[in-house]
Amino acid sequence: MSLAPADWPVAQSVEQIAANLATVRQRIASACARAGRDPASVRLLPVSKTVDEARIRMAVAAGCHELGENKVQEAQRKAEAMADLDVHWSVIGHLQTNKARYVARFASEFQALDSLRVAEALQQRLLLEDRTLDVFVQVNTSAEPSKYGLEPPAVADFVQQLPAFDRLRLRGLMTLAIFTPEVERVRACFVRLRELRDQLQQTAPAGLDLSQLSMGMSGDFEVAIEEGATVVRVGQAIFGARSTPDSFYWPTPGAPA
């Protein structure tokens, strides 16, 4: 089996975004049915990377009240510009320590924790802001040098040290699958994360929550759901294709684009 490239038209109205959301939710429900899961066990995180304010406002009108952003300063600008909206912002991209102050001010969630230096920077800034932050530990399950994230063997020791950061509320693990049309290579990345989570649950310090698995994007989230994803990060299938080089995904065969 292989995954084929897709072309998603850019959604330019509330109605188009709402229709795309309905299609994505149906794909989630179908994948859950195949896996014998309750669709309510999968959280859809719409990703508004590169989407302008006007279309984000359309998305909120269509029912999106949480949004994921890759770049923290872009996310902060949007959060400030749309402070009148009921939106929870999730930062899902790599974070440099000198930008931790931004995340601490506005984000509800950070899904790319992969170093103690970042954990320390977030802890300090969150103390100043008197806030807490939900976090996911990012794991490089594809073994690609170009990807951020901890190597799987390093995650257990990392998790053991997280109780020292009481402003960070661990929720689970996150990964990006390899970009390839070969579905079984994509699936292997998701299996690796699920198996790692299951192992960690046996040894993690008491009180740490590792129940969530954030994995799967527009083209591969059905495979991720089949392998246990509880959060799927979907951008292009909702908002339309981006022109950036990192925006190429593959949908599962027969799935609506």
C-alpha atoms as a PDB file:
ATOM      1  CA  MET A   1       0.000   0.000   0.000  1.00  0.00           C
ATOM      2  CA  SER A   2       1.208   3.544  -0.698  1.00  0.00           C
ATOM      3  CA  LEU A   3       0.069   7.050   0.128  1.00  0.00           C
ATOM      4  CA  ALA A   4      -0.544   9.407  -2.791  1.00  0.00           C
ATOM      5  CA  PRO A   5       0.005  13.189  -2.830  1.00  0.00           C
ATOM      6  CA  ALA A   6      -3.046  15.399  -2.426  1.00  0.00           C
ATOM      7  CA  ASP A   7      -4.082  18.875  -3.490  1.00  0.00           C
ATOM      8  CA  TRP A   8      -6.404  20.728  -1.112  1.00  0.00           C
ATOM      9  CA  PRO A   9      -8.152  23.849  -2.496  1.00  0.00           C
ATOM     10  CA  VAL A  10      -7.717  26.937  -0.344  1.00  0.00           C
ATOM     11  CA  ALA A  11     -10.832  27.494   1.797  1.00  0.00           C
ATOM     12  CA  GLN A  12     -11.988  31.095   1.453  1.00  0.00           C
ATOM     13  CA  SER A  13     -15.252  31.166   3.394  1.00  0.00           C
ATOM     14  CA  VAL A  14     -16.828  30.032   6.651  1.00  0.00           C
ATOM     15  CA  GLU A  15     -18.905  27.540   4.675  1.00  0.00           C
ATOM     16  CA  GLN A  16     -15.867  26.006   2.958  1.00  0.00           C
ATOM     17  CA  ILE A  17     -13.970  25.686   6.215  1.00  0.00           C
ATOM     18  CA  ALA A  18     -17.012  24.176   7.934  1.00  0.00           C
ATOM     19  CA  ALA A  19     -17.377  21.656   5.099  1.00  0.00           C
ATOM     20  CA  ASN A  20     -13.697  20.719   5.363  1.00  0.00           C
ATOM     21  CA  LEU A  21     -14.010  20.308   9.125  1.00  0.00           C
ATOM     22  CA  ALA A  22     -16.998  17.997   8.616  1.00  0.00           C
ATOM     23  CA  THR A  23     -14.998  15.929   6.124  1.00  0.00           C
ATOM     24  CA  VAL A  24     -12.040  15.646   8.483  1.00  0.00           C
ATOM     25  CA  ARG A  25     -14.295  14.631  11.362  1.00  0.00           C
ATOM     26  CA  GLN A  26     -15.883  11.978   9.171  1.00  0.00           C
ATOM     27  CA  ARG A  27     -12.419  10.666   8.284  1.00  0.00           C
ATOM     28  CA  ILE A  28     -11.622  10.549  12.005  1.00  0.00           C
ATOM     29  CA  ALA A  29     -14.843   8.645  12.694  1.00  0.00           C
ATOM     30  CA  SER A  30     -14.138   6.169   9.897  1.00  0.00           C
ATOM     31  CA  ALA A  31     -10.604   5.535  11.125  1.00  0.00           C
ATOM     32  CA  CYS A  32     -11.900   5.051  14.664  1.00  0.00           C
ATOM     33  CA  ALA A  33     -14.501   2.568  13.403  1.00  0.00           C
ATOM     34  CA  ARG A  34     -11.763   0.534  11.707  1.00  0.00           C
ATOM     35  CA  ALA A  35      -9.728   0.550  14.920  1.00  0.00           C
ATOM     36  CA  GLY A  36     -12.685  -0.171  17.209  1.00  0.00           C
ATOM     37  CA  ARG A  37     -12.328   3.182  18.932  1.00  0.00           C
ATOM     38  CA  ASP A  38     -14.717   5.901  20.066  1.00  0.00           C
ATOM     39  CA  PRO A  39     -14.319   9.031  17.882  1.00  0.00           C
ATOM     40  CA  ALA A  40     -14.594  11.067  21.079  1.00  0.00           C
ATOM     41  CA  SER A  41     -11.193   9.640  22.072  1.00  0.00           C
ATOM     42  CA  VAL A  42      -9.505  11.616  19.283  1.00  0.00           C
ATOM     43  CA  ARG A  43      -9.019  15.373  19.581  1.00  0.00           C
ATOM     44  CA  LEU A  44      -8.783  17.400  16.384  1.00  0.00           C
ATOM     45  CA  LEU A  45      -6.246  20.236  16.573  1.00  0.00           C
ATOM     46  CA  PRO A  46      -6.647  22.501  13.525  1.00  0.00           C
ATOM     47  CA  VAL A  47      -3.284  23.946  12.457  1.00  0.00           C
ATOM     48  CA  SER A  48      -3.396  27.550  11.251  1.00  0.00           C
ATOM     49  CA  LYS A  49       0.263  27.839  10.226  1.00  0.00           C
ATOM     50  CA  THR A  50       0.587  30.566   7.522  1.00  0.00           C
ATOM     51  CA  VAL A  51      -3.197  31.203   7.613  1.00  0.00           C
ATOM     52  CA  ASP A  52      -4.074  34.894   7.753  1.00  0.00           C
ATOM     53  CA  GLU A  53      -6.250  36.545  10.379  1.00  0.00           C
ATOM     54  CA  ALA A  54      -9.320  36.844   8.150  1.00  0.00           C
ATOM     55  CA  ARG A  55      -9.441  33.110   7.465  1.00  0.00           C
ATOM     56  CA  ILE A  56      -8.703  32.267  11.095  1.00  0.00           C
ATOM     57  CA  ARG A  57     -11.733  34.328  12.080  1.00  0.00           C
ATOM     58  CA  MET A  58     -13.729  32.337   9.533  1.00  0.00           C
ATOM     59  CA  ALA A  59     -12.444  29.126  11.134  1.00  0.00           C
ATOM     60  CA  VAL A  60     -13.542  30.265  14.582  1.00  0.00           C
ATOM     61  CA  ALA A  61     -16.962  31.086  13.147  1.00  0.00           C
ATOM     62  CA  ALA A  62     -16.981  27.560  11.679  1.00  0.00           C
ATOM     63  CA  GLY A  63     -16.339  26.048  15.105  1.00  0.00           C
ATOM     64  CA  CYS A  64     -12.555  26.026  15.676  1.00  0.00           C
ATOM     65  CA  HIS A  65     -11.754  27.149  19.207  1.00  0.00           C
ATOM     66  CA  GLU A  66      -8.249  25.752  19.484  1.00  0.00           C
ATOM     67  CA  LEU A  67      -5.516  26.277  16.924  1.00  0.00           C
ATOM     68  CA  GLY A  68      -1.975  25.011  16.472  1.00  0.00           C
ATOM     69  CA  GLU A  69       0.936  27.130  15.250  1.00  0.00           C
ATOM     70  CA  ASN A  70       4.491  26.112  14.381  1.00  0.00           C
ATOM     71  CA  LYS A  71       6.271  29.440  14.883  1.00  0.00           C
ATOM     72  CA  VAL A  72       5.912  31.003  18.296  1.00  0.00           C
ATOM     73  CA  GLN A  73       6.191  34.657  17.265  1.00  0.00           C
ATOM     74  CA  GLU A  74       3.653  34.204  14.491  1.00  0.00           C
ATOM     75  CA  ALA A  75       1.371  32.542  17.019  1.00  0.00           C
ATOM     76  CA  GLN A  76       1.826  35.356  19.509  1.00  0.00           C
ATOM     77  CA  ARG A  77       1.004  37.999  16.912  1.00  0.00           C
ATOM     78  CA  LYS A  78      -2.162  36.152  15.995  1.00  0.00           C
ATOM     79  CA  ALA A  79      -3.149  35.627  19.620  1.00  0.00           C
ATOM     80  CA  GLU A  80      -2.752  39.335  20.335  1.00  0.00           C
ATOM     81  CA  ALA A  81      -4.597  40.395  17.176  1.00  0.00           C
ATOM     82  CA  MET A  82      -7.472  38.041  17.930  1.00  0.00           C
ATOM     83  CA  ALA A  83      -7.669  38.383  21.685  1.00  0.00           C
ATOM     84  CA  ASP A  84     -11.377  39.052  21.271  1.00  0.00           C
ATOM     85  CA  LEU A  85     -11.923  35.454  20.128  1.00  0.00           C
ATOM     86  CA  ASP A  86     -12.373  32.376  22.288  1.00  0.00           C
ATOM     87  CA  VAL A  87      -9.268  30.509  21.069  1.00  0.00           C
ATOM     88  CA  HIS A  88      -6.779  28.289  22.889  1.00  0.00           C
ATOM     89  CA  TRP A  89      -3.388  28.374  21.184  1.00  0.00           C
ATOM     90  CA  SER A  90      -1.077  25.378  20.920  1.00  0.00           C
ATOM     91  CA  VAL A  91       2.567  25.804  19.885  1.00  0.00           C
ATOM     92  CA  ILE A  92       3.560  22.664  18.001  1.00  0.00           C
ATOM     93  CA  GLY A  93       6.936  23.652  16.549  1.00  0.00           C
ATOM     94  CA  HIS A  94      10.510  23.742  17.832  1.00  0.00           C
ATOM     95  CA  LEU A  95      11.186  26.354  20.498  1.00  0.00           C
ATOM     96  CA  GLN A  96      14.406  28.233  21.185  1.00  0.00           C
ATOM     97  CA  THR A  97      14.992  29.064  24.844  1.00  0.00           C
ATOM     98  CA  ASN A  98      15.054  32.817  24.174  1.00  0.00           C
ATOM     99  CA  LYS A  99      11.452  32.597  22.936  1.00  0.00           C
ATOM    100  CA  ALA A 100      10.093  30.722  25.944  1.00  0.00           C
ATOM    101  CA  ARG A 101       8.767  34.001  27.340  1.00  0.00           C
ATOM    102  CA  TYR A 102       6.300  34.273  24.471  1.00  0.00           C
ATOM    103  CA  VAL A 103       4.903  30.781  24.971  1.00  0.00           C
ATOM    104  CA  ALA A 104       4.586  31.383  28.703  1.00  0.00           C
ATOM    105  CA  ARG A 105       2.427  34.459  28.086  1.00  0.00           C
ATOM    106  CA  PHE A 106      -0.243  33.183  25.741  1.00  0.00           C
ATOM    107  CA  ALA A 107      -0.087  29.464  24.908  1.00  0.00           C
ATOM    108  CA  SER A 108      -2.333  26.855  26.474  1.00  0.00           C
ATOM    109  CA  GLU A 109      -0.200  23.986  25.213  1.00  0.00           C
ATOM    110  CA  PHE A 110       3.307  23.248  23.921  1.00  0.00           C
ATOM    111  CA  GLN A 111       3.763  20.046  21.960  1.00  0.00           C
ATOM    112  CA  ALA A 112       7.493  20.105  21.149  1.00  0.00           C
ATOM    113  CA  LEU A 113       9.333  19.784  24.458  1.00  0.00           C
ATOM    114  CA  ASP A 114      12.640  18.074  23.701  1.00  0.00           C
ATOM    115  CA  SER A 115      15.300  19.436  26.061  1.00  0.00           C
ATOM    116  CA  LEU A 116      15.833  20.271  29.726  1.00  0.00           C
ATOM    117  CA  ARG A 117      17.061  23.728  28.698  1.00  0.00           C
ATOM    118  CA  VAL A 118      13.666  24.488  27.170  1.00  0.00           C
ATOM    119  CA  ALA A 119      11.903  22.994  30.202  1.00  0.00           C
ATOM    120  CA  GLU A 120      13.962  25.236  32.513  1.00  0.00           C
ATOM    121  CA  ALA A 121      13.296  28.330  30.398  1.00  0.00           C
ATOM    122  CA  LEU A 122       9.563  27.654  30.333  1.00  0.00           C
ATOM    123  CA  GLN A 123       9.481  26.959  34.065  1.00  0.00           C
ATOM    124  CA  GLN A 124      11.142  30.282  34.880  1.00  0.00           C
ATOM    125  CA  ARG A 125       8.871  32.268  32.583  1.00  0.00           C
ATOM    126  CA  LEU A 126       5.722  30.490  33.736  1.00  0.00           C
ATOM    127  CA  LEU A 127       6.603  31.304  37.339  1.00  0.00           C
ATOM    128  CA  LEU A 128       6.849  34.977  36.401  1.00  0.00           C
ATOM    129  CA  GLU A 129       3.517  34.808  34.587  1.00  0.00           C
ATOM    130  CA  ASP A 130       1.946  32.690  37.340  1.00  0.00           C
ATOM    131  CA  ARG A 131       0.701  30.202  34.757  1.00  0.00           C
ATOM    132  CA  THR A 132       0.936  26.498  33.993  1.00  0.00           C
ATOM    133  CA  LEU A 133       1.357  24.915  30.574  1.00  0.00           C
ATOM    134  CA  ASP A 134       0.297  21.569  29.124  1.00  0.00           C
ATOM    135  CA  VAL A 135       3.244  19.931  27.366  1.00  0.00           C
ATOM    136  CA  PHE A 136       3.994  16.966  25.133  1.00  0.00           C
ATOM    137  CA  VAL A 137       7.476  15.482  24.789  1.00  0.00           C
ATOM    138  CA  GLN A 138       8.537  15.396  21.145  1.00  0.00           C
ATOM    139  CA  VAL A 139      10.147  12.148  20.009  1.00  0.00           C
ATOM    140  CA  ASN A 140      12.029  11.594  16.749  1.00  0.00           C
ATOM    141  CA  THR A 141      10.570   8.226  15.800  1.00  0.00           C
ATOM    142  CA  SER A 142      11.697   8.415  12.164  1.00  0.00           C
ATOM    143  CA  ALA A 143      15.425   8.714  13.020  1.00  0.00           C
ATOM    144  CA  GLU A 144      15.748  11.569  10.519  1.00  0.00           C
ATOM    145  CA  PRO A 145      18.583  14.019  11.347  1.00  0.00           C
ATOM    146  CA  SER A 146      16.483  16.879   9.970  1.00  0.00           C
ATOM    147  CA  LYS A 147      13.774  16.410  12.604  1.00  0.00           C
ATOM    148  CA  TYR A 148      13.698  17.764  16.141  1.00  0.00           C
ATOM    149  CA  GLY A 149      12.774  15.575  19.086  1.00  0.00           C
ATOM    150  CA  LEU A 150      14.436  13.218  21.518  1.00  0.00           C
ATOM    151  CA  GLU A 151      15.718   9.881  20.317  1.00  0.00           C
ATOM    152  CA  PRO A 152      13.464   7.132  21.735  1.00  0.00           C
ATOM    153  CA  PRO A 153      16.124   5.675  24.098  1.00  0.00           C
ATOM    154  CA  ALA A 154      16.590   9.103  25.718  1.00  0.00           C
ATOM    155  CA  VAL A 155      12.938   9.699  26.571  1.00  0.00           C
ATOM    156  CA  ALA A 156      12.733   7.608  29.757  1.00  0.00           C
ATOM    157  CA  ASP A 157      15.511   9.538  31.503  1.00  0.00           C
ATOM    158  CA  PHE A 158      14.069  12.836  30.284  1.00  0.00           C
ATOM    159  CA  VAL A 159      10.634  12.019  31.690  1.00  0.00           C
ATOM    160  CA  GLN A 160      12.177  11.088  35.051  1.00  0.00           C
ATOM    161  CA  GLN A 161      13.413  14.674  35.384  1.00  0.00           C
ATOM    162  CA  LEU A 162      10.170  16.444  34.517  1.00  0.00           C
ATOM    163  CA  PRO A 163       8.658  16.474  38.050  1.00  0.00           C
ATOM    164  CA  ALA A 164      11.193  19.189  38.894  1.00  0.00           C
ATOM    165  CA  PHE A 165       9.273  21.548  36.613  1.00  0.00           C
ATOM    166  CA  ASP A 166       5.978  21.967  38.416  1.00  0.00           C
ATOM    167  CA  ARG A 167       4.619  24.565  35.974  1.00  0.00           C
ATOM    168  CA  LEU A 168       4.752  22.031  33.131  1.00  0.00           C
ATOM    169  CA  ARG A 169       1.837  19.594  33.027  1.00  0.00           C
ATOM    170  CA  LEU A 170       2.892  16.564  31.031  1.00  0.00           C
ATOM    171  CA  ARG A 171       0.127  15.207  28.805  1.00  0.00           C
ATOM    172  CA  GLY A 172       1.919  12.694  26.596  1.00  0.00           C
ATOM    173  CA  LEU A 173       4.189  12.289  23.584  1.00  0.00           C
ATOM    174  CA  MET A 174       4.285  13.841  20.104  1.00  0.00           C
ATOM    175  CA  THR A 175       5.943  12.792  16.859  1.00  0.00           C
ATOM    176  CA  LEU A 176       6.170  13.586  13.155  1.00  0.00           C
ATOM    177  CA  ALA A 177       6.153  10.575  10.856  1.00  0.00           C
ATOM    178  CA  ILE A 178       8.593  10.201   8.001  1.00  0.00           C
ATOM    179  CA  PHE A 179       7.489  11.993   4.800  1.00  0.00           C
ATOM    180  CA  THR A 180       7.055   9.116   2.371  1.00  0.00           C
ATOM    181  CA  PRO A 181       4.311   7.565   0.236  1.00  0.00           C
ATOM    182  CA  GLU A 182       5.074   4.162   1.819  1.00  0.00           C
ATOM    183  CA  VAL A 183       2.301   3.739   4.367  1.00  0.00           C
ATOM    184  CA  GLU A 184       4.008   1.028   6.410  1.00  0.00           C
ATOM    185  CA  ARG A 185       7.050   3.243   6.994  1.00  0.00           C
ATOM    186  CA  VAL A 186       4.698   5.974   8.192  1.00  0.00           C
ATOM    187  CA  ARG A 187       2.816   3.494  10.378  1.00  0.00           C
ATOM    188  CA  ALA A 188       6.068   2.297  11.954  1.00  0.00           C
ATOM    189  CA  CYS A 189       6.702   5.800  13.340  1.00  0.00           C
ATOM    190  CA  PHE A 190       3.319   5.804  15.057  1.00  0.00           C
ATOM    191  CA  VAL A 191       3.730   2.263  16.383  1.00  0.00           C
ATOM    192  CA  ARG A 192       7.109   3.233  17.824  1.00  0.00           C
ATOM    193  CA  LEU A 193       5.599   6.163  19.722  1.00  0.00           C
ATOM    194  CA  ARG A 194       2.699   4.122  21.091  1.00  0.00           C
ATOM    195  CA  GLU A 195       4.989   1.324  22.250  1.00  0.00           C
ATOM    196  CA  LEU A 196       7.338   3.827  23.853  1.00  0.00           C
ATOM    197  CA  ARG A 197       4.443   5.454  25.699  1.00  0.00           C
ATOM    198  CA  ASP A 198       3.256   2.058  26.936  1.00  0.00           C
ATOM    199  CA  GLN A 199       6.756   1.283  28.265  1.00  0.00           C
ATOM    200  CA  LEU A 200       7.095   4.674  29.928  1.00  0.00           C
ATOM    201  CA  GLN A 201       3.799   4.284  31.738  1.00  0.00           C
ATOM    202  CA  GLN A 202       5.382   1.415  33.669  1.00  0.00           C
ATOM    203  CA  THR A 203       8.358   3.474  34.892  1.00  0.00           C
ATOM    204  CA  ALA A 204       7.328   7.145  34.885  1.00  0.00           C
ATOM    205  CA  PRO A 205       7.270   9.015  38.209  1.00  0.00           C
ATOM    206  CA  ALA A 206       3.940   8.890  40.016  1.00  0.00           C
ATOM    207  CA  GLY A 207       1.539  11.606  38.982  1.00  0.00           C
ATOM    208  CA  LEU A 208       2.885  12.139  35.475  1.00  0.00           C
ATOM    209  CA  ASP A 209       0.301  11.808  32.713  1.00  0.00           C
ATOM    210  CA  LEU A 210       1.481  10.063  29.550  1.00  0.00           C
ATOM    211  CA  SER A 211      -1.920   9.099  28.225  1.00  0.00           C
ATOM    212  CA  GLN A 212      -1.955  11.315  25.116  1.00  0.00           C
ATOM    213  CA  LEU A 213      -0.333  10.619  21.737  1.00  0.00           C
ATOM    214  CA  SER A 214      -0.163  13.565  19.336  1.00  0.00           C
ATOM    215  CA  MET A 215       0.577  12.103  15.923  1.00  0.00           C
ATOM    216  CA  GLY A 216      -0.796  12.358  12.422  1.00  0.00           C
ATOM    217  CA  MET A 217      -1.359  15.285  10.068  1.00  0.00           C
ATOM    218  CA  SER A 218      -3.572  15.988   7.060  1.00  0.00           C
ATOM    219  CA  GLY A 219      -2.351  13.118   4.952  1.00  0.00           C
ATOM    220  CA  ASP A 220      -1.639  10.403   7.488  1.00  0.00           C
ATOM    221  CA  PHE A 221      -3.899  10.941  10.497  1.00  0.00           C
ATOM    222  CA  GLU A 222      -6.070   7.920   9.709  1.00  0.00           C
ATOM    223  CA  VAL A 223      -3.013   5.686  10.028  1.00  0.00           C
ATOM    224  CA  ALA A 224      -2.097   7.482  13.257  1.00  0.00           C
ATOM    225  CA  ILE A 225      -5.575   6.897  14.682  1.00  0.00           C
ATOM    226  CA  GLU A 226      -5.369   3.225  13.802  1.00  0.00           C
ATOM    227  CA  GLU A 227      -2.183   3.114  15.889  1.00  0.00           C
ATOM    228  CA  GLY A 228      -3.527   4.984  18.898  1.00  0.00           C
ATOM    229  CA  ALA A 229      -3.372   8.740  18.231  1.00  0.00           C
ATOM    230  CA  THR A 230      -5.436  10.793  20.664  1.00  0.00           C
ATOM    231  CA  VAL A 231      -4.556  14.163  19.057  1.00  0.00           C
ATOM    232  CA  VAL A 232      -4.282  14.769  15.306  1.00  0.00           C
ATOM    233  CA  ARG A 233      -2.812  18.006  13.961  1.00  0.00           C
ATOM    234  CA  VAL A 234      -4.621  18.915  10.742  1.00  0.00           C
ATOM    235  CA  GLY A 235      -3.957  22.032   8.696  1.00  0.00           C
ATOM    236  CA  GLN A 236      -4.157  21.650   4.936  1.00  0.00           C
ATOM    237  CA  ALA A 237      -7.230  19.416   4.903  1.00  0.00           C
ATOM    238  CA  ILE A 238      -9.063  22.232   6.714  1.00  0.00           C
ATOM    239  CA  PHE A 239      -7.553  25.440   5.366  1.00  0.00           C
ATOM    240  CA  GLY A 240      -6.168  24.284   2.014  1.00  0.00           C
ATOM    241  CA  ALA A 241      -2.716  23.583   0.631  1.00  0.00           C
ATOM    242  CA  ARG A 242       0.240  25.779   1.508  1.00  0.00           C
ATOM    243  CA  SER A 243       3.038  26.610  -0.882  1.00  0.00           C
ATOM    244  CA  THR A 244       5.806  26.083   1.657  1.00  0.00           C
ATOM    245  CA  PRO A 245       8.203  23.149   1.033  1.00  0.00           C
ATOM    246  CA  ASP A 246       7.353  21.430   4.326  1.00  0.00           C
ATOM    247  CA  SER A 247       3.669  21.195   3.487  1.00  0.00           C
ATOM    248  CA  PHE A 248       3.599  18.000   1.449  1.00  0.00           C
ATOM    249  CA  TYR A 249       1.531  15.179   2.935  1.00  0.00           C
ATOM    250  CA  TRP A 250      -0.074  12.006   1.657  1.00  0.00           C
ATOM    251  CA  PRO A 251      -3.670  10.944   2.387  1.00  0.00           C
ATOM    252  CA  THR A 252      -4.674   7.362   2.869  1.00  0.00           C
ATOM    253  CA  PRO A 253      -6.091   5.640  -0.225  1.00  0.00           C
ATOM    254  CA  GLY A 254      -9.729   6.466  -0.824  1.00  0.00           C
ATOM    255  CA  ALA A 255      -9.881   9.191   1.810  1.00  0.00           C
ATOM    256  CA  PRO A 256     -11.498  12.497   0.861  1.00  0.00           C
ATOM    257  CA  ALA A 257      -8.947  15.194   0.071  1.00  0.00           C
END
